Short mmCIF file of C-alpha atoms in Angstrom, two decimals:
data_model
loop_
_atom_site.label_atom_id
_atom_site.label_comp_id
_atom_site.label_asym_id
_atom_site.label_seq_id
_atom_site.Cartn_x
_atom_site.Cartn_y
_atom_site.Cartn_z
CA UNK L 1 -15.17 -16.98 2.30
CA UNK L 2 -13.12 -15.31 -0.47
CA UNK L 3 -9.16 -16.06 -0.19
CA UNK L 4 -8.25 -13.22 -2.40
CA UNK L 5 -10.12 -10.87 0.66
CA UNK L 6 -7.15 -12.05 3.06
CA UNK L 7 -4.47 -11.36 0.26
CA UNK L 8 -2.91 -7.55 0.90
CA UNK L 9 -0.20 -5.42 -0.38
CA UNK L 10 1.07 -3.19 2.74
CA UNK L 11 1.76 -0.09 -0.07
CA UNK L 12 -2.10 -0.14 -0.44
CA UNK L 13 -2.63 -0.77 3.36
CA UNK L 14 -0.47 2.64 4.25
CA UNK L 15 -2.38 4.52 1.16
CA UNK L 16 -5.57 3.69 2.96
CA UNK L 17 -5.01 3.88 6.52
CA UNK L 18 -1.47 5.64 6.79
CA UNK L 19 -1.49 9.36 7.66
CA UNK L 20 1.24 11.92 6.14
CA UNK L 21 1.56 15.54 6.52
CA UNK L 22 0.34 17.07 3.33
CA UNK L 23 2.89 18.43 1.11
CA UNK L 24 0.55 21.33 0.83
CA UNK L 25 1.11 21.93 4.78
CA UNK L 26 2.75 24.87 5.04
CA UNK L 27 5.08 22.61 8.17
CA UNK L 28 6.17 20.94 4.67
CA UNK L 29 9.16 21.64 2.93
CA UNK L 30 11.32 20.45 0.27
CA UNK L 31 14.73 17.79 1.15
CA UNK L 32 17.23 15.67 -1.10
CA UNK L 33 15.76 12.50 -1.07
CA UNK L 34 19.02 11.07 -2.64
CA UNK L 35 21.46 11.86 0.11
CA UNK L 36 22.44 9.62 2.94
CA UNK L 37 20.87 11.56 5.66
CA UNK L 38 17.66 10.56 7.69
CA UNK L 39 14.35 11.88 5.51
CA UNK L 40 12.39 13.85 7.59
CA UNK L 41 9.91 12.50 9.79
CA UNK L 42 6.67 13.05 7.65
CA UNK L 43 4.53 10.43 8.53
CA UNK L 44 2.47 9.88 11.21
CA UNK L 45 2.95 6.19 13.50
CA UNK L 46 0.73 4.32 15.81
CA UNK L 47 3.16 3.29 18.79
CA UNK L 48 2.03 0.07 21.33
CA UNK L 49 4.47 -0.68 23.83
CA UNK L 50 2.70 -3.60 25.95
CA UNK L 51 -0.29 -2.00 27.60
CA UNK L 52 0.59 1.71 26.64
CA UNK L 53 -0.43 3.43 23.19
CA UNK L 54 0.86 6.19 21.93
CA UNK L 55 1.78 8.01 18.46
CA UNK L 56 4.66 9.83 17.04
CA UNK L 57 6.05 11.12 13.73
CA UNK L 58 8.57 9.35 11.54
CA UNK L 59 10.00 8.84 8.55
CA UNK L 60 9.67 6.12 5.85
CA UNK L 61 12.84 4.02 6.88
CA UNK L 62 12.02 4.12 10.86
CA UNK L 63 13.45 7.14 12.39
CA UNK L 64 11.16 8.83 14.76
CA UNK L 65 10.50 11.47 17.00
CA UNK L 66 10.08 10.95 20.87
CA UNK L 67 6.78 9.49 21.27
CA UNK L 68 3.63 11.31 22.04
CA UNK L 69 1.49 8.78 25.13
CA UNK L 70 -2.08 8.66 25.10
CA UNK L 71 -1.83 7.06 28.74
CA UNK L 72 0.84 6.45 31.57
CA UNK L 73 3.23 4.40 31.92
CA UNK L 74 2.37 1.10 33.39
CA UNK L 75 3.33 0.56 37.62
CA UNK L 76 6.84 -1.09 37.53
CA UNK L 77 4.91 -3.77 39.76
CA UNK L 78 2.06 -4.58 37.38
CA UNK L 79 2.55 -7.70 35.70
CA UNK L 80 3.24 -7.36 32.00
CA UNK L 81 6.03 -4.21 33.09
CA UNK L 82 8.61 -6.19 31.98
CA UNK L 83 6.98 -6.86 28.35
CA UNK L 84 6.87 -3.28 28.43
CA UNK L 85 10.07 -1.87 28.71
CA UNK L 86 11.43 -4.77 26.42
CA UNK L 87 9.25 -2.86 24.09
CA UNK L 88 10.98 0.79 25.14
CA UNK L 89 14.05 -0.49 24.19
CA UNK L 90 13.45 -1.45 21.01
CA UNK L 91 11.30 1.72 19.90
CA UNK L 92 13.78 3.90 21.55
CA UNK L 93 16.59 2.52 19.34
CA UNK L 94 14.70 4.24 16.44
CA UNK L 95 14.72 7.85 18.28
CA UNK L 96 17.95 8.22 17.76
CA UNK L 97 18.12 10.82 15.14
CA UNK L 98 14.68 13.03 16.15
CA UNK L 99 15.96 12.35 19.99
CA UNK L 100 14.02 15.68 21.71
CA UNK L 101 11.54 16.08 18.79
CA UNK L 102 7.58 15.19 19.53
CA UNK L 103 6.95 17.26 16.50
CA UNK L 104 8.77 17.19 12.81
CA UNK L 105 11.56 19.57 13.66
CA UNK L 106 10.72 22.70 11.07
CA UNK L 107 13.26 23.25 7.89
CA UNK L 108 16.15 25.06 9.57
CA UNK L 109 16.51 22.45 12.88
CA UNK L 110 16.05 19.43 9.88
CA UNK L 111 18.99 21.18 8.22
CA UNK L 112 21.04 21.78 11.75
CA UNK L 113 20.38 18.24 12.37
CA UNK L 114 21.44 16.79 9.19
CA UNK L 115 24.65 19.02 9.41
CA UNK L 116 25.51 17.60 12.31
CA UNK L 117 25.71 13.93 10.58
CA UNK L 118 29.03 14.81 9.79
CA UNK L 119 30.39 15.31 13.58
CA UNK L 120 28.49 11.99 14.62
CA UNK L 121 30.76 9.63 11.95
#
């Protein structure tokens, strides 16, 4: 075996396997990356929460929008139900911002959103 095979650098992980909407998309638009507000949620996440998978769109410091499930939710009886909504809570915590957005909100809701920073400090 080769050691250096098992060395990684998660920057060339994300460029390989990481998905982003193009800034070519016409869903893209332009956003001061220098400001203290939330960038918008550009990149595309795996979610796994327990047993249940499911995807969503964030940005590059960990908001998100709601989460998109590939399957439903686990029987509050099943066994690992608790591991799951241990799980919940701690991806929900990162919803805050895009809470009610499956999809990147478009330009003008980013804007209303970030507007309304101001009447949330």
């Amino acid at each position: 075996r080769n050691p250096d095979l098992l060395e990684y650098d998660w920057d060339d992980i994300w460029d390989a396997f990481g998905w982003s909407l193009s800034d070519q998309s016409p869903d893209w638009y332009d956003y001061d990356d220098g400001s203290e507000v939330p960038e918008p949620p550009f990149d595309l996440q795996i979610i796994q929460a327990g047993v249940r998978t499911g995807w969503s769109w964030c940005s590059d410091y960990g908001h998100s929008c709601e989460i998109n499930w590939l399957d439903p939710e686990p029987s509050s009886e099943s066994y690992d139900y608790e591991d799951y909504m241990e799980e919940m809570h701690r991806i929900q915590e990162r919803i805050e911002f895009y809470k009610g957005y499956n999809k990147s909100p478009n330009a003008v809701e980013y804007r209303r959103l970030c507007g309304g920073l101001d009447q949330r400090v």
